[in-house]
């Protein structure tokens, strides 16, 4: 499923030109560790993709468990607020509170070609 999201991200980059992509794993205590360096294996991953300008920004966000899935990537769409709560990161803090509320509080695929 993650590979399909990566392919869709590349598609959007070609279609829309400049996009902004934030990708990460959910790190928390007690995760499985692998390798000699004891690298933590996240239980979930997230990707936030934005396009447009600060005044006209459009955002989609995905949250996926670290496991195989045959579901559509649309099944993993979440509001940015969900990812912010899980990570403790304010991703769009430079935007006004009003703009943050508009783009972070709901899922909107308007303007995104799936």
Phi, psi and omega in degrees: 000321181296321179298320178295322177293321177298317179296319179295322178297316177296321177301312180298322179298320179288319183289316188258355182083235182288125172231160180244125185237128175242124182229141177195173176246151178279107181260128180212166180294148174084012179287153174299141178241144180230160176076171180294334181271003181053056178284126180289138179257111182297149176280339179212160177231155177226156175215129176241129182235129180235148175220161180101203181244171179303326180276340182219068186262142176233135188226140167234146182224144183231142176227121186229138171292152180279069177203160180297148177205142176260005180291160174293149178298336178299334180293345184254007176293135177219158171296147177305324179307324180297316180290321178299318179294321181288327185261338186078014182254133174264099189288330184239043186294342179279350176274158178298156179302322179297315179293319178301314181301320182293317186266341185260341190271352182211165175268127176221124178257011178302129178086359178250125180271111177266000000 
